[in-house]
């Protein structure tokens, strides 16, 4: 079954590529990582003592793949195959170049908010509690957390392309500080999702596939380093640098379990777990927005949301994981057929945004599309659309280009008014000089 699963998945990816002309599509970013992990499990994981991916899991994954892929075919037929990605979105570079100061301003708002949040915590609790539960429950919350999220679109754009009109050292320093603000949260997806988004955004900007492949390899290495660094940072703060060094083998084993455990655990979920959680946990952000509009305080908080990832599933005789892919998390909430329906709706939305991006080539849609694809790329880990971060950055991705457009119009109008005033002033002075000369 593994061979059939891999063959059909690659066939669908190839069709997607030929139709869109792009390496990154909603289906490809979901399917490719899971297919590669399945191959690793079949050829290497079994040797290392991991269970195989079950037949039920392969069938379930393949069905969900098809339900995500089908809407793309409908959009392709509806557009008569005319919307292909060909020459890259050069307007992204122009936008970054033109709005570099505005983007840096938003980035520094986020940096200052994040650093203020961090140092306030250290002042109150001490640096040793940075790795504690209370830090993770406190850091990045409230208005300061929203301000940090406001800087994400600027972070994505400025890492993707460094503008020439601003000192390169200033841009790189700002990028480094923002990365630190995100990294110190020790929440891996806060950095991994932006990183996958940046790789996808850079692929839409550049025209050279060789550079794209190079960035993919670099991205894989960086994601691995981020994983190691977050765990090493936590160990070093909590137990000391020497103990952290001695735990590298453990960190590597944990990294391997975390990466490949999803498809294995999915099979165990399908055969063992029948409990369906409340659907409100799956759509926590829209539910919370609804409660906020209605004046209710019955918000779904992190402890409630984490119910999607509390079931520890065995993936070998000695190892367990609470990561079982996006489809496993949705299955525990909606059940088998509900997950297939969810995949269909996800395909409609993601391909809808993708084709709107290809049609309009607007900056906001380009950022939003890249952010969505970046989030879908890590669906081999788990389901992340219950996070406020995902929705808030998506909102800012559309709003920031709109605000920059208004700002540019205001500045342009002011420049025009100043220019007209200067001309009138020069004309007036010239007229006065002529009158004086006549006298």
PDB file of C-alpha atoms in Angstrom, residues 290-411:
ATOM      1  CA  UNK A 290     -18.147  35.576  18.009  1.00  0.00           C
ATOM      2  CA  UNK A 291     -18.177  35.612  21.824  1.00  0.00           C
ATOM      3  CA  UNK A 292     -16.298  38.932  21.841  1.00  0.00           C
ATOM      4  CA  UNK A 293     -18.814  40.550  19.462  1.00  0.00           C
ATOM      5  CA  UNK A 294     -21.692  39.320  21.613  1.00  0.00           C
ATOM      6  CA  UNK A 295     -20.085  40.546  24.827  1.00  0.00           C
ATOM      7  CA  UNK A 296     -19.601  37.053  26.202  1.00  0.00           C
ATOM      8  CA  UNK A 297     -16.497  36.117  28.191  1.00  0.00           C
ATOM      9  CA  UNK A 298     -16.681  32.390  27.466  1.00  0.00           C
ATOM     10  CA  UNK A 299     -13.431  32.379  25.515  1.00  0.00           C
ATOM     11  CA  UNK A 300     -11.643  29.177  24.567  1.00  0.00           C
ATOM     12  CA  UNK A 301      -8.248  29.473  26.248  1.00  0.00           C
ATOM     13  CA  UNK A 302      -5.031  27.543  25.641  1.00  0.00           C
ATOM     14  CA  UNK A 303      -5.722  24.719  28.157  1.00  0.00           C
ATOM     15  CA  UNK A 304      -8.999  24.034  26.368  1.00  0.00           C
ATOM     16  CA  UNK A 305      -7.472  24.218  22.903  1.00  0.00           C
ATOM     17  CA  UNK A 306      -4.642  21.885  23.867  1.00  0.00           C
ATOM     18  CA  UNK A 307      -7.193  19.079  24.086  1.00  0.00           C
ATOM     19  CA  UNK A 308      -6.438  18.550  20.383  1.00  0.00           C
ATOM     20  CA  UNK A 309      -2.963  17.346  21.290  1.00  0.00           C
ATOM     21  CA  UNK A 310      -3.260  15.560  24.649  1.00  0.00           C
ATOM     22  CA  UNK A 311      -3.581  11.955  23.512  1.00  0.00           C
ATOM     23  CA  UNK A 312      -0.164  10.280  23.747  1.00  0.00           C
ATOM     24  CA  UNK A 313      -0.016   7.574  21.116  1.00  0.00           C
ATOM     25  CA  UNK A 314       2.638   4.803  20.946  1.00  0.00           C
ATOM     26  CA  UNK A 315       4.811   4.884  17.813  1.00  0.00           C
ATOM     27  CA  UNK A 316       7.282   2.209  18.967  1.00  0.00           C
ATOM     28  CA  UNK A 317       7.759  -0.119  21.923  1.00  0.00           C
ATOM     29  CA  UNK A 318       9.422   2.667  23.903  1.00  0.00           C
ATOM     30  CA  UNK A 319       8.269   5.963  22.345  1.00  0.00           C
ATOM     31  CA  UNK A 320       5.005   7.899  22.292  1.00  0.00           C
ATOM     32  CA  UNK A 321       3.929  11.134  20.647  1.00  0.00           C
ATOM     33  CA  UNK A 322       1.057  13.599  20.812  1.00  0.00           C
ATOM     34  CA  UNK A 323       1.560  14.654  17.182  1.00  0.00           C
ATOM     35  CA  UNK A 324      -0.596  12.825  14.607  1.00  0.00           C
ATOM     36  CA  UNK A 325      -0.771  15.160  11.590  1.00  0.00           C
ATOM     37  CA  UNK A 326      -3.434  17.741  10.881  1.00  0.00           C
ATOM     38  CA  UNK A 327      -5.792  14.995   9.735  1.00  0.00           C
ATOM     39  CA  UNK A 328      -5.445  13.104  13.009  1.00  0.00           C
ATOM     40  CA  UNK A 329      -6.228  16.187  15.088  1.00  0.00           C
ATOM     41  CA  UNK A 330      -9.277  16.947  12.945  1.00  0.00           C
ATOM     42  CA  UNK A 331     -10.350  13.281  13.097  1.00  0.00           C
ATOM     43  CA  UNK A 332     -10.431  13.411  16.902  1.00  0.00           C
ATOM     44  CA  UNK A 333     -12.822  16.341  16.600  1.00  0.00           C
ATOM     45  CA  UNK A 334     -14.989  15.670  13.531  1.00  0.00           C
ATOM     46  CA  UNK A 335     -14.636  11.928  12.988  1.00  0.00           C
ATOM     47  CA  UNK A 336     -13.798  10.101   9.752  1.00  0.00           C
ATOM     48  CA  UNK A 337     -16.290  11.599   7.303  1.00  0.00           C
ATOM     49  CA  UNK A 338     -16.155  14.987   8.976  1.00  0.00           C
ATOM     50  CA  UNK A 339     -12.411  15.100   8.318  1.00  0.00           C
ATOM     51  CA  UNK A 340     -12.940  14.369   4.621  1.00  0.00           C
ATOM     52  CA  UNK A 341     -15.484  17.182   4.442  1.00  0.00           C
ATOM     53  CA  UNK A 342     -13.041  19.457   6.273  1.00  0.00           C
ATOM     54  CA  UNK A 343     -10.344  18.629   3.695  1.00  0.00           C
ATOM     55  CA  UNK A 344     -12.742  19.493   0.871  1.00  0.00           C
ATOM     56  CA  UNK A 345     -13.554  22.890   2.407  1.00  0.00           C
ATOM     57  CA  UNK A 346      -9.856  23.481   3.098  1.00  0.00           C
ATOM     58  CA  UNK A 347      -9.107  22.721  -0.552  1.00  0.00           C
ATOM     59  CA  UNK A 348     -11.792  25.137  -1.738  1.00  0.00           C
ATOM     60  CA  UNK A 349     -10.532  27.962   0.495  1.00  0.00           C
ATOM     61  CA  UNK A 350      -6.809  27.424  -0.090  1.00  0.00           C
ATOM     62  CA  UNK A 351      -7.105  26.998  -3.866  1.00  0.00           C
ATOM     63  CA  UNK A 352      -9.527  29.923  -3.977  1.00  0.00           C
ATOM     64  CA  UNK A 353      -6.928  32.158  -2.326  1.00  0.00           C
ATOM     65  CA  UNK A 354      -4.219  30.684  -4.564  1.00  0.00           C
ATOM     66  CA  UNK A 355      -6.078  31.474  -7.800  1.00  0.00           C
ATOM     67  CA  UNK A 356      -7.119  34.930  -6.561  1.00  0.00           C
ATOM     68  CA  UNK A 357      -3.416  35.578  -5.975  1.00  0.00           C
ATOM     69  CA  UNK A 358      -2.510  34.407  -9.469  1.00  0.00           C
ATOM     70  CA  UNK A 359      -5.323  36.500 -10.957  1.00  0.00           C
ATOM     71  CA  UNK A 360      -4.834  39.785  -9.091  1.00  0.00           C
ATOM     72  CA  UNK A 361      -1.107  39.598  -8.234  1.00  0.00           C
ATOM     73  CA  UNK A 362      -1.864  41.977  -5.357  1.00  0.00           C
ATOM     74  CA  UNK A 363       0.697  42.186  -2.555  1.00  0.00           C
ATOM     75  CA  UNK A 364      -1.794  41.440   0.202  1.00  0.00           C
ATOM     76  CA  UNK A 365      -2.995  38.268  -1.500  1.00  0.00           C
ATOM     77  CA  UNK A 366       0.580  37.189  -2.243  1.00  0.00           C
ATOM     78  CA  UNK A 367       1.515  37.471   1.445  1.00  0.00           C
ATOM     79  CA  UNK A 368      -1.720  35.789   2.562  1.00  0.00           C
ATOM     80  CA  UNK A 369      -1.300  32.944   0.075  1.00  0.00           C
ATOM     81  CA  UNK A 370       2.307  32.382   1.153  1.00  0.00           C
ATOM     82  CA  UNK A 371       1.300  32.443   4.837  1.00  0.00           C
ATOM     83  CA  UNK A 372      -1.459  29.898   4.251  1.00  0.00           C
ATOM     84  CA  UNK A 373       0.862  27.624   2.272  1.00  0.00           C
ATOM     85  CA  UNK A 374       3.503  27.971   4.979  1.00  0.00           C
ATOM     86  CA  UNK A 375       0.970  26.904   7.603  1.00  0.00           C
ATOM     87  CA  UNK A 376      -0.220  23.966   5.504  1.00  0.00           C
ATOM     88  CA  UNK A 377       3.389  22.820   5.057  1.00  0.00           C
ATOM     89  CA  UNK A 378       3.603  21.892   8.741  1.00  0.00           C
ATOM     90  CA  UNK A 379       0.327  19.952   8.651  1.00  0.00           C
ATOM     91  CA  UNK A 380       2.429  16.784   8.914  1.00  0.00           C
ATOM     92  CA  UNK A 381       2.925  17.902  12.542  1.00  0.00           C
ATOM     93  CA  UNK A 382      -0.570  18.848  13.587  1.00  0.00           C
ATOM     94  CA  UNK A 383      -3.498  21.229  13.109  1.00  0.00           C
ATOM     95  CA  UNK A 384      -2.587  24.891  13.666  1.00  0.00           C
ATOM     96  CA  UNK A 385      -5.622  26.850  12.525  1.00  0.00           C
ATOM     97  CA  UNK A 386      -6.875  27.109  16.112  1.00  0.00           C
ATOM     98  CA  UNK A 387      -4.013  29.540  16.826  1.00  0.00           C
ATOM     99  CA  UNK A 388      -4.709  33.266  16.967  1.00  0.00           C
ATOM    100  CA  UNK A 389      -1.295  33.848  15.366  1.00  0.00           C
ATOM    101  CA  UNK A 390      -2.402  32.237  12.088  1.00  0.00           C
ATOM    102  CA  UNK A 391      -5.571  34.291  11.760  1.00  0.00           C
ATOM    103  CA  UNK A 392      -4.066  37.558  13.004  1.00  0.00           C
ATOM    104  CA  UNK A 393      -1.091  37.481  10.628  1.00  0.00           C
ATOM    105  CA  UNK A 394      -3.462  36.579   7.775  1.00  0.00           C
ATOM    106  CA  UNK A 395      -5.530  39.670   8.631  1.00  0.00           C
ATOM    107  CA  UNK A 396      -2.453  41.906   8.858  1.00  0.00           C
ATOM    108  CA  UNK A 397      -1.223  40.534   5.521  1.00  0.00           C
ATOM    109  CA  UNK A 398      -4.214  42.121   3.806  1.00  0.00           C
ATOM    110  CA  UNK A 399      -4.408  45.269   5.942  1.00  0.00           C
ATOM    111  CA  UNK A 400      -0.757  46.398   5.875  1.00  0.00           C
ATOM    112  CA  UNK A 401      -0.523  46.796   2.051  1.00  0.00           C
ATOM    113  CA  UNK A 402      -3.821  48.708   2.189  1.00  0.00           C
ATOM    114  CA  UNK A 403      -2.492  51.033   4.915  1.00  0.00           C
ATOM    115  CA  UNK A 404       0.770  51.531   3.029  1.00  0.00           C
ATOM    116  CA  UNK A 405      -1.211  52.508  -0.062  1.00  0.00           C
ATOM    117  CA  UNK A 406      -3.154  55.132   1.921  1.00  0.00           C
ATOM    118  CA  UNK A 407       0.068  56.409   3.495  1.00  0.00           C
ATOM    119  CA  UNK A 408       1.730  56.716   0.086  1.00  0.00           C
ATOM    120  CA  UNK A 409      -1.268  58.640  -1.265  1.00  0.00           C
ATOM    121  CA  UNK A 410      -1.138  61.046   1.673  1.00  0.00           C
ATOM    122  CA  UNK A 411       2.604  61.568   1.268  1.00  0.00           C
TER     123      UNK A 411
END
